[in-house]
């Protein structure tokens, strides 16, 4: 299934100068890359913001092609779908690879800490500048789901529906794994305190590989790789570096990732994932209908934690529905199982408040 | 509960010169460090070999103090308990830190690949030289359990009972995590192709921290650390390197580990863990009674895999009992829950064949 092209892609430079950040820093200027599928002025279903995960982009159909396109659930003939690359990313929005005008070279490690709240506020300002004052829904998985929840807590009057898949404040194991991923990058001498000209290849690839283990399930790895030797033919029993197939897969994922994602962006976004949290006071501000989806084999955001968040929302009288997708794909189920995600999204978009 | 001291510690240099290894290499000389608790000549219950896990030592009571000692299940007044540091380790047996006589300096990365089978055969030869021709039981958890199972397949006439806790051939997720741990070490420039004079601190600490995540359960991390900031007082929301408590814990574990364990030994033993496998022909050779124990929250060796191994053993007519310990301690449950392990070991040592 080929991904459809956006109707239009645009960069929005925010009117707010400087853009002040929750952790105390500021950016003199913020630009966000947006990708539209459909026409916001005429779409009968209104505008839906789809928030991407850690290393995704504004081009929603590129990573959610099974859900976005003609005849699919998010049909640009019915809804105007917008994706916005998050603040801090390296896919068109202001981030560590953006030139810092004061220094004439990329921010690198001088890029300030951003939060999910900062990302969402920037998105709100960008959409407002584009004349979008109402959203039918904000939807996302993983840190895309964090953004959807932050939209619901921080801009309660703007959206009707919030759908978050595999997303809660990160539990301790997730904080642990994110920390180790950052350590892998920071301890690579090629990181050069963030002022690298070529990427810290070993550290970034290792970070990605650690992350991949937390995105997939043990059952999926067993089914896909088992204890088979690497498909290249090397014998894991004969040399220290001879690999099993799962190891070759992880190395390959790491190598691919280094070519497409910036190490400093990874640090900033991984940190934003860590610091996302929801107090009861946050939850009590919500006016949108909330639809939470857990993934049965998710190790990073266990389904039990998503269910617990639904209970917390009910306790503060927020209209919430919880669905659980049974999948062996682990956390990646929100990307790998569009046919299972679609009914949850459909319910989120059509169910009336309870 | 203070650990008891061994009755005697001794180094046994094997009569076999050179010692030939399964993967094709050889060692001109192999010495194994042994620790005895009790008297093998007079112990009414006979000799029990307790095999240590990845980074353990021959001094069994140091890491299994709740099970080994006067009045405890493995009472040196009843059994003669022996621990043998595995081939490739850095706690007294021949390993990468041992001087290579041909080169006059430690083997380092030139140390050949060893298997669990090599470790066990060396143990068998060492015990035979000490006059021990029969074992009441071989017991171990994790790669200690792998050794116990290898004893049962490779020296079927020597032991009456084999008890393996949280041990199977490593599933794909475990192979993945071991690979990433070795990558962390190999990609640390301080590793120096294995010829370091000071340890590759960053890589080895990261390897240990990745391993710790797989030894513990997510539930335990939630209960122990949650989303609390590091106890040092640093604020994880204010700086990139500001840590949550679980991150501080992992860093501390890494730092402690670098002071006590050799990186090249870690590589060799981690690889031996990978290559351990059991064919049906292996299983069919077993004559000992087998007692397998699964740990309910074990992520590295899931209980379902231990149960599946019990089914495979039954299918080839081996006498096997399977017990499952309900614990939040994950794989580390075999160390952290001596009161739950004791009844399983007691049953293994007393149950008659079925």
XYZ file of C-alpha atoms in Angstrom:
708
model
C 0.000 0.000 0.000
C 1.782 3.136 -1.187
C 1.581 6.124 1.127
C -0.336 9.086 -0.300
C 1.452 12.400 -0.695
C 0.395 15.327 1.475
C -1.987 17.815 -0.135
C 0.421 20.489 1.006
C 3.464 20.775 3.263
C 4.265 24.096 4.913
C 6.580 25.602 7.493
C 4.985 27.819 10.113
C 7.206 30.250 11.999
C 5.535 31.107 15.279
C 4.661 34.718 16.099
C 5.905 34.263 19.657
C 9.476 35.635 19.991
C 11.211 34.276 21.934
C 9.400 30.999 22.492
C 9.626 30.316 26.222
C 10.086 26.748 27.402
C 8.727 25.007 30.487
C 12.155 23.911 31.754
C 13.321 27.537 31.787
C 15.073 27.958 28.447
C 13.905 29.842 25.391
C 14.305 29.785 21.620
C 14.530 33.056 19.660
C 12.407 31.562 16.902
C 10.426 28.393 16.356
C 9.389 26.970 12.991
C 7.233 23.871 12.662
C 6.925 21.648 9.587
C 3.296 20.747 8.833
C 1.855 18.238 6.377
C -1.804 18.423 5.343
C -3.928 15.697 3.812
C -7.232 17.221 2.684
C -8.681 20.745 2.954
C -9.206 22.258 6.382
C -11.644 24.877 5.028
C -14.058 22.362 3.522
C -13.547 18.978 5.196
C -16.963 17.864 6.479
C -15.409 16.025 9.417
C -13.225 18.962 10.453
C -9.526 18.869 11.288
C -7.754 15.944 12.952
C -4.232 16.399 14.298
C -2.205 13.184 14.204
C 0.841 13.401 16.471
C 3.907 11.371 15.560
C 6.049 9.241 17.847
C 9.714 9.676 18.827
C 11.353 9.452 15.419
C 8.365 10.057 13.129
C 7.608 13.010 10.895
C 4.760 15.337 9.921
C 4.088 13.121 6.897
C 1.515 11.012 8.696
C 0.649 8.808 5.718
C 4.312 7.737 5.479
C 4.113 5.896 8.805
C 0.362 5.314 9.172
C -0.472 4.529 5.545
C -2.945 1.856 6.557
C -5.061 4.458 8.325
C -4.626 7.638 6.261
C -5.809 7.788 2.642
C -8.820 7.550 0.346
C -11.248 4.923 1.573
C -9.327 4.464 4.820
C -10.472 5.509 8.266
C -8.749 8.891 8.103
C -9.973 9.774 4.597
C -8.782 13.204 3.424
C -12.111 13.598 1.601
C -13.848 13.599 4.980
C -11.292 14.924 7.461
C -8.487 17.386 7.024
C -5.553 15.467 8.540
C -2.572 17.436 9.764
C 0.757 16.175 11.025
C 3.222 18.554 12.697
C 6.853 17.640 13.215
C 7.591 18.124 16.915
C 9.772 20.846 18.339
C 13.254 19.346 18.776
C 13.000 16.858 15.910
C 15.172 16.802 12.788
C 12.408 16.493 10.190
C 11.806 20.148 9.380
C 10.969 21.761 12.713
C 13.315 23.781 14.908
C 15.671 21.390 16.680
C 19.333 20.736 17.482
C 20.239 20.612 13.761
C 18.785 24.095 13.193
C 21.414 26.878 12.943
C 21.658 28.913 16.109
C 21.823 32.430 14.681
C 23.927 33.748 17.540
C 26.659 31.210 16.816
C 26.190 30.638 13.116
C 26.098 26.856 13.452
C 23.651 24.201 14.620
C 22.467 24.335 18.215
C 23.730 20.801 18.839
C 23.832 20.066 22.546
C 23.054 23.747 23.296
C 19.481 23.162 22.207
C 17.396 23.728 25.329
C 15.305 21.024 27.012
C 11.788 20.845 25.657
C 8.744 19.123 27.115
C 5.707 17.468 25.596
C 3.872 20.571 26.849
C 6.199 22.832 24.821
C 5.663 20.715 21.720
C 1.907 20.900 22.096
C 1.852 24.626 22.808
C 3.933 25.228 19.682
C 1.490 23.087 17.679
C -1.436 25.086 19.108
C 0.178 28.393 18.120
C 1.014 27.118 14.618
C -2.530 25.918 14.011
C -3.958 29.189 15.348
C -1.759 31.128 12.919
C -3.183 28.925 10.165
C -6.689 29.834 11.299
C -7.460 26.464 12.880
C -9.250 27.110 16.168
C -11.094 23.794 16.568
C -9.941 20.200 16.273
C -12.262 17.236 15.806
C -9.635 15.056 17.395
C -6.006 14.765 18.417
C -4.665 11.252 17.911
C -1.332 9.591 18.529
C 0.598 6.558 19.736
C 3.558 6.452 22.126
C 4.878 10.007 22.546
C 2.259 10.936 19.941
C -0.250 9.737 22.547
C 1.514 11.829 25.202
C 0.998 14.855 22.963
C -2.684 13.984 22.473
C -3.151 13.785 26.254
C -1.261 17.053 26.776
C -3.542 18.707 24.207
C -6.535 17.527 26.232
C -5.118 18.866 29.516
C -3.640 22.127 28.218
C -6.127 23.216 25.532
C -9.329 21.613 26.793
C -11.665 23.864 24.788
C -10.031 23.173 21.416
C -10.571 19.447 20.846
C -13.609 17.132 20.993
C -11.756 13.822 21.119
C -8.335 12.686 22.319
C -7.164 9.219 21.387
C -3.877 7.992 22.883
C -2.480 4.552 22.087
C 0.204 2.934 24.244
C 0.857 6.140 26.160
C 1.087 7.032 29.847
C 3.717 8.829 31.890
C 6.745 6.598 31.405
C 7.093 3.920 34.108
C 10.422 3.244 35.838
C 11.570 0.578 33.344
C 11.001 3.021 30.488
C 12.911 5.749 32.335
C 15.698 3.204 32.817
C 15.884 2.224 29.163
C 15.758 5.840 27.962
C 18.589 6.704 30.334
C 20.727 3.858 28.983
C 20.045 4.943 25.409
C 21.204 8.468 26.217
C 24.254 7.083 28.029
C 25.139 5.097 24.896
C 25.180 8.344 22.880
C 26.823 10.556 25.508
C 29.634 8.059 26.132
C 30.493 7.732 22.439
C 33.597 9.942 22.004
C 32.314 10.811 18.510
C 29.433 12.670 20.163
C 32.048 15.386 20.927
C 29.947 17.012 23.646
C 27.235 17.457 21.050
C 29.382 19.396 18.574
C 29.913 16.527 16.123
C 30.111 17.049 12.395
C 29.605 13.343 11.713
C 27.148 11.402 13.819
C 28.202 9.346 16.879
C 27.453 6.219 14.890
C 28.181 3.512 17.469
C 26.353 5.237 20.317
C 23.284 6.232 18.307
C 22.979 2.793 16.701
C 23.249 1.139 20.101
C 20.610 3.497 21.508
C 18.266 2.594 18.671
C 18.908 -1.118 19.145
C 18.142 -0.907 22.878
C 14.955 0.945 22.000
C 13.975 -1.669 19.407
C 14.116 -4.356 22.115
C 11.595 -2.350 24.125
C 9.358 -1.677 21.093
C 8.956 -5.345 20.163
C 7.790 -8.309 22.210
C 9.838 -11.337 23.237
C 7.224 -13.539 21.525
C 7.643 -11.659 18.241
C 11.436 -12.004 18.412
C 11.058 -15.735 19.112
C 8.716 -16.201 16.160
C 10.733 -14.046 13.777
C 14.309 -14.924 14.757
C 14.352 -17.715 17.330
C 17.902 -18.941 17.851
C 18.753 -18.955 14.138
C 22.227 -17.779 13.062
C 22.434 -14.476 11.221
C 21.091 -14.703 7.682
C 24.481 -13.563 6.319
C 25.745 -17.054 7.143
C 28.111 -16.178 9.996
C 28.309 -18.785 12.768
C 27.604 -17.339 16.221
C 29.255 -20.366 17.843
C 32.637 -19.878 16.228
C 33.639 -16.268 16.901
C 32.941 -13.646 19.528
C 31.370 -11.336 16.965
C 29.486 -14.040 15.018
C 25.839 -13.144 15.361
C 22.470 -14.732 15.783
C 19.790 -13.455 13.429
C 18.208 -11.177 16.026
C 21.583 -9.493 16.562
C 22.021 -8.920 12.825
C 18.527 -7.430 12.743
C 19.302 -5.020 15.579
C 22.600 -3.954 14.011
C 20.791 -3.320 10.736
C 18.132 -1.243 12.497
C 20.858 0.777 14.178
C 22.723 1.401 10.916
C 19.553 2.499 9.121
C 18.654 4.810 11.983
C 21.990 6.596 12.057
C 21.439 7.599 8.425
C 18.038 9.135 9.132
C 18.031 10.634 12.617
C 20.148 13.133 14.500
C 21.752 12.091 17.798
C 21.130 15.404 19.572
C 17.483 15.350 18.472
C 17.230 11.854 19.862
C 18.578 13.036 23.219
C 16.135 15.949 23.387
C 13.062 13.932 22.404
C 13.954 10.987 24.643
C 14.238 13.430 27.547
C 10.862 14.986 26.707
C 9.364 11.491 26.824
C 10.820 11.009 30.317
C 9.510 14.231 31.799
C 5.912 13.858 30.586
C 3.662 13.443 33.602
C -0.008 13.944 34.445
C -1.208 15.216 37.816
C -4.802 14.769 38.925
C -5.199 18.541 38.519
C -4.073 18.159 34.881
C -6.615 15.418 34.307
C -9.436 17.381 35.924
C -9.035 20.146 33.316
C -9.929 17.772 30.462
C -13.188 18.414 28.562
C -12.579 16.198 25.505
C -13.752 12.609 25.304
C -10.714 10.428 25.985
C -10.097 7.125 24.268
C -7.145 5.143 25.602
C -5.808 2.056 23.881
C -3.469 -0.461 25.509
C -1.337 -2.972 23.582
C -1.364 -6.395 25.234
C 2.351 -7.159 24.757
C 3.650 -3.601 25.264
C 6.682 -3.753 27.544
C 7.511 -0.028 27.451
C 4.001 1.218 28.286
C 2.330 -1.877 29.755
C -1.391 -2.160 29.047
C -2.027 -2.340 32.809
C -0.614 1.183 33.097
C -2.870 2.494 30.333
C -5.849 0.877 32.080
C -4.786 2.489 35.353
C -4.722 5.884 33.632
C -8.295 5.280 32.440
C -9.285 4.643 36.077
C -7.610 7.877 37.158
C -9.521 9.782 34.465
C -12.831 8.239 35.544
C -12.067 9.191 39.120
C -11.974 12.874 38.108
C -15.188 12.495 36.033
C -13.578 12.591 32.602
C -15.450 10.653 29.864
C -13.037 7.865 28.990
C -13.120 4.613 27.071
C -10.381 1.982 27.328
C -9.716 -0.586 24.613
C -7.006 -3.208 24.526
C -5.476 -4.570 21.340
C -4.237 -8.147 21.573
C -0.974 -8.218 19.651
C 2.445 -9.854 19.667
C 3.974 -6.691 18.196
C 4.597 -5.077 21.584
C 4.685 -1.292 21.738
C 5.097 -1.147 17.947
C 1.591 -2.578 17.650
C 0.237 0.948 17.112
C 2.233 1.073 13.859
C 2.258 -2.599 12.917
C -1.434 -3.376 13.453
C -3.443 -0.704 11.582
C -6.357 -3.108 11.164
C -6.595 -3.474 14.931
C -6.064 0.241 15.583
C -8.724 1.366 13.079
C -11.780 0.134 15.048
C -10.464 1.855 18.188
C -10.008 5.140 16.315
C -13.403 4.734 14.643
C -15.025 4.266 18.050
C -13.142 7.275 19.395
C -14.364 9.454 16.518
C -17.997 8.315 16.618
C -18.873 7.377 20.210
C -21.005 9.912 22.001
C -20.036 11.096 25.479
C -21.082 8.719 28.251
C 22.681 -12.940 57.681
C 26.469 -13.118 57.341
C 27.801 -15.522 54.740
C 29.795 -18.434 56.161
C 33.394 -18.896 55.105
C 34.335 -21.904 52.974
C 35.792 -24.871 54.824
C 38.562 -24.774 52.252
C 39.345 -23.056 48.972
C 41.634 -24.727 46.466
C 42.868 -24.326 42.893
C 42.802 -27.452 40.747
C 44.989 -27.520 37.647
C 43.557 -30.055 35.231
C 45.633 -33.013 34.096
C 44.443 -32.532 30.519
C 47.040 -30.587 28.490
C 45.996 -28.846 26.329
C 42.367 -28.503 27.280
C 40.442 -28.741 24.000
C 37.379 -26.551 23.546
C 34.124 -27.265 21.726
C 34.381 -24.226 19.455
C 37.766 -25.438 18.173
C 40.265 -23.581 20.337
C 42.410 -24.935 23.130
C 44.065 -23.779 26.320
C 47.536 -25.088 27.271
C 46.483 -25.276 30.915
C 43.274 -24.850 32.871
C 43.041 -24.110 36.583
C 39.715 -23.935 38.425
C 39.095 -22.232 41.746
C 36.966 -24.376 44.062
C 35.323 -23.505 47.382
C 34.147 -26.256 49.737
C 31.635 -26.003 52.551
C 31.728 -29.257 54.569
C 33.704 -32.472 54.165
C 33.231 -34.516 50.995
C 34.684 -37.644 52.649
C 32.188 -37.747 55.478
C 29.101 -35.728 54.487
C 26.099 -38.044 54.977
C 24.209 -36.388 52.126
C 27.100 -36.608 49.675
C 28.459 -33.828 47.481
C 26.331 -31.088 45.922
C 27.816 -28.905 43.204
C 26.282 -25.419 43.161
C 26.970 -23.656 39.868
C 27.226 -19.880 39.876
C 25.639 -17.450 37.447
C 27.308 -15.048 34.999
C 29.289 -12.902 37.415
C 29.276 -15.097 40.517
C 32.122 -16.938 42.168
C 32.978 -20.313 43.679
C 32.152 -18.885 47.106
C 28.557 -20.062 47.007
C 27.627 -18.818 50.469
C 28.615 -15.273 49.433
C 25.746 -15.067 46.954
C 23.357 -17.749 48.278
C 23.827 -17.141 51.990
C 20.159 -17.748 52.678
C 20.470 -21.310 51.417
C 24.000 -22.369 52.388
C 25.021 -22.603 56.028
C 24.351 -24.315 59.349
C 20.632 -24.936 59.803
C 19.894 -23.894 56.242
C 18.771 -26.139 53.423
C 22.304 -26.733 52.160
C 23.831 -27.436 55.563
C 27.551 -28.256 55.392
C 27.024 -30.691 58.273
C 24.834 -32.793 55.976
C 26.084 -32.102 52.467
C 29.510 -31.250 51.163
C 28.782 -28.169 49.064
C 31.228 -27.232 46.331
C 31.312 -24.155 44.142
C 33.661 -23.987 41.147
C 34.456 -20.729 39.408
C 33.688 -21.228 35.727
C 36.281 -21.411 32.997
C 36.549 -17.899 31.525
C 35.657 -16.038 34.709
C 37.901 -13.639 36.620
C 37.413 -15.073 40.104
C 40.322 -17.481 40.291
C 39.829 -19.801 37.310
C 41.628 -19.609 33.971
C 40.168 -16.747 31.962
C 41.057 -13.668 29.926
C 42.873 -12.089 32.900
C 45.150 -15.139 33.233
C 48.653 -14.630 31.793
C 49.099 -16.313 28.421
C 52.516 -17.939 28.864
C 53.380 -17.656 25.183
C 52.961 -13.874 25.267
C 53.779 -13.141 28.881
C 50.660 -11.076 29.431
C 46.948 -11.694 29.964
C 45.035 -13.472 27.226
C 42.631 -10.555 26.922
C 40.610 -10.861 23.734
C 42.815 -13.777 22.595
C 41.118 -15.986 25.134
C 39.312 -18.628 23.075
C 35.532 -19.062 23.000
C 34.277 -21.414 25.676
C 30.897 -23.113 25.988
C 28.793 -24.200 28.918
C 29.847 -27.716 27.870
C 33.521 -26.761 28.246
C 32.859 -25.271 31.683
C 31.090 -28.413 32.819
C 33.696 -30.792 31.419
C 36.414 -28.823 33.217
C 34.389 -29.075 36.450
C 34.005 -32.815 35.938
C 37.752 -33.267 35.453
C 38.556 -31.105 38.476
C 36.195 -33.072 40.725
C 37.532 -36.376 39.426
C 41.075 -35.253 40.275
C 39.785 -34.486 43.763
C 38.380 -38.023 43.982
C 34.731 -37.006 43.614
C 33.070 -39.485 41.272
C 29.442 -39.072 42.378
C 27.300 -35.995 42.956
C 24.076 -36.000 44.929
C 22.950 -33.006 42.911
C 24.025 -30.218 40.611
C 22.118 -27.012 41.268
C 22.141 -23.564 39.731
C 20.195 -20.554 38.543
C 20.550 -18.699 35.236
C 23.785 -19.826 33.564
C 24.315 -21.850 36.730
C 21.161 -23.692 35.692
C 22.553 -24.094 32.171
C 25.583 -25.790 33.730
C 23.356 -28.049 35.838
C 21.451 -29.117 32.702
C 24.698 -29.657 30.769
C 25.953 -31.861 33.622
C 22.799 -33.948 33.280
C 23.182 -34.326 29.506
C 26.960 -34.785 29.357
C 27.719 -36.777 32.522
C 24.456 -38.642 33.047
C 25.911 -41.344 35.293
C 27.498 -38.927 37.771
C 24.554 -37.061 39.307
C 21.263 -38.108 40.897
C 19.484 -34.759 40.739
C 19.716 -31.676 38.531
C 17.932 -28.524 39.632
C 17.940 -25.564 37.240
C 16.230 -22.310 38.127
C 15.349 -19.714 35.481
C 17.392 -21.502 32.817
C 16.708 -22.623 29.238
C 18.536 -22.067 25.987
C 18.420 -18.286 25.670
C 15.397 -17.041 23.706
C 15.747 -14.409 20.971
C 15.211 -11.429 23.302
C 17.996 -12.679 25.536
C 20.299 -13.168 22.545
C 19.420 -9.599 21.535
C 20.218 -8.105 24.925
C 23.473 -10.057 25.260
C 24.522 -8.850 21.826
C 23.855 -5.219 22.778
C 25.826 -5.619 25.990
C 28.818 -6.945 24.058
C 28.426 -4.140 21.505
C 28.565 -1.616 24.353
C 31.930 -3.044 25.431
C 33.391 -3.605 21.946
C 32.507 -0.088 20.793
C 34.143 1.568 23.810
C 37.518 2.799 22.467
C 38.995 2.044 25.896
C 38.440 -1.646 25.202
C 41.466 -1.354 22.868
C 40.660 -4.537 20.973
C 40.771 -6.353 24.275
C 44.313 -5.267 25.184
C 43.319 -2.645 27.755
C 45.330 -1.989 30.868
C 42.454 -0.099 32.475
C 38.917 -1.329 32.023
C 36.585 0.036 29.317
C 34.586 1.694 32.064
C 31.758 3.284 30.053
C 31.086 0.237 27.909
C 31.238 -2.312 30.706
C 29.057 -0.194 32.996
C 26.496 0.237 30.219
C 26.537 -3.502 29.533
C 25.884 -4.201 33.200
C 23.082 -1.634 33.316
C 21.367 -3.156 30.259
C 21.670 -6.551 31.932
C 20.210 -5.222 35.191
C 17.078 -4.136 33.321
C 16.647 -7.711 32.114
C 17.332 -9.214 35.555
C 14.658 -7.184 37.330
C 10.962 -6.794 36.626
C 9.141 -3.657 35.557
C 6.879 -4.050 38.599
C 9.878 -4.127 40.936
C 11.324 -0.977 39.344
C 7.937 0.738 39.674
C 7.656 -0.189 43.339
C 11.260 0.649 44.185
C 11.863 3.766 42.060
C 8.661 4.867 40.325
C 9.162 8.267 38.712
C 11.052 9.717 41.673
C 14.042 11.992 40.959
C 17.480 10.620 41.804
C 18.091 10.490 45.535
C 21.142 12.781 45.140
C 18.657 15.607 44.646
C 19.313 16.341 40.962
C 16.237 17.414 38.971
C 15.637 15.276 35.881
C 13.392 17.985 34.420
C 16.029 20.699 34.377
C 19.050 19.227 32.608
C 19.720 16.587 29.993
C 21.829 14.564 32.410
C 19.613 15.086 35.470
C 18.445 11.627 36.465
C 15.449 9.824 37.791
C 16.134 7.482 40.697
C 16.127 4.354 38.546
C 18.816 5.906 36.328
C 20.975 6.726 39.349
C 20.527 3.140 40.524
C 21.653 1.718 37.177
C 24.673 4.026 37.009
C 25.637 2.939 40.512
C 25.296 -0.736 39.574
C 27.488 -0.117 36.530
C 30.173 1.667 38.552
C 30.257 -1.071 41.181
C 30.489 -3.740 38.503
C 33.458 -2.190 36.705
C 35.416 -2.424 39.957
C 34.729 -6.132 40.374
C 34.503 -7.766 36.946
C 36.709 -7.971 33.884
C 35.299 -6.819 30.520
C 36.887 -9.621 28.479
C 35.574 -12.213 30.948
C 32.152 -10.660 30.559
C 32.348 -11.013 26.785
C 33.411 -14.658 26.990
C 30.779 -15.685 29.549
C 27.987 -13.748 27.821
C 28.855 -15.584 24.599
C 28.824 -18.954 26.377
C 25.335 -18.113 27.627
C 24.235 -17.440 24.030
C 25.543 -20.671 22.551
C 24.040 -22.999 25.168
C 21.428 -25.156 23.486
C 19.748 -28.511 24.122
C 18.817 -30.913 21.344
C 16.320 -33.709 21.909
C 19.251 -36.126 21.606
C 20.953 -34.241 24.462
C 17.839 -34.517 26.595
C 17.398 -38.219 25.873
C 20.812 -38.954 27.448
C 19.686 -37.655 30.852
C 19.397 -40.158 33.714
C 19.191 -37.734 36.650
C 15.899 -36.517 38.078
C 15.357 -33.021 36.723
C 13.759 -30.241 38.708
C 13.066 -27.059 36.754
C 11.971 -23.847 38.403
C 10.456 -20.882 36.560
C 10.267 -17.348 37.944
C 6.903 -15.734 37.222
C 8.255 -12.280 36.309
C 11.454 -13.460 34.583
C 11.850 -11.472 31.360
C 15.197 -12.985 30.301
C 14.163 -16.637 30.723
C 10.365 -16.461 30.743
C 8.659 -19.053 32.940
C 6.710 -20.244 29.885
C 10.011 -21.251 28.291
C 11.094 -23.178 31.390
C 7.714 -24.950 31.391
C 8.156 -25.768 27.696
C 11.551 -27.318 28.472
C 9.854 -29.508 31.109
C 7.414 -30.696 28.417
C 10.310 -31.520 26.079
C 11.994 -33.532 28.838
C 8.783 -35.466 29.555
C 8.448 -36.202 25.853
C 11.778 -38.043 25.937
C 10.799 -39.885 29.168
C 13.023 -37.940 31.533
C 11.737 -37.685 35.134
C 11.045 -33.981 35.549
C 9.233 -31.736 37.968
C 8.363 -28.121 37.214
C 7.740 -25.508 39.905
C 7.025 -21.834 39.448
C 7.966 -19.164 41.954
C 5.657 -16.174 42.028
C 7.912 -13.160 42.431
C 8.262 -9.533 41.396
C 12.046 -9.875 41.399
C 12.242 -11.054 37.781
C 15.178 -13.228 36.799
C 17.019 -12.164 39.962
C 14.358 -14.013 41.948
C 16.694 -17.013 42.210
C 19.056 -14.828 44.262
C 16.564 -12.460 45.889
C 13.990 -15.011 47.062
C 15.893 -17.734 48.983
C 12.796 -18.534 51.053
C 10.870 -19.324 47.858
C 13.774 -21.204 46.270
C 14.404 -23.393 49.338
C 11.198 -25.507 49.085
C 11.911 -26.159 45.393
C 15.458 -27.307 46.166
C 14.189 -29.372 49.114
C 11.697 -31.096 46.829
C 14.394 -31.679 44.216
C 16.680 -33.294 46.816
C 14.045 -35.485 48.450
C 11.425 -36.408 45.830
C 11.647 -39.950 44.580
C 11.629 -40.629 40.832
C 8.147 -40.677 39.309
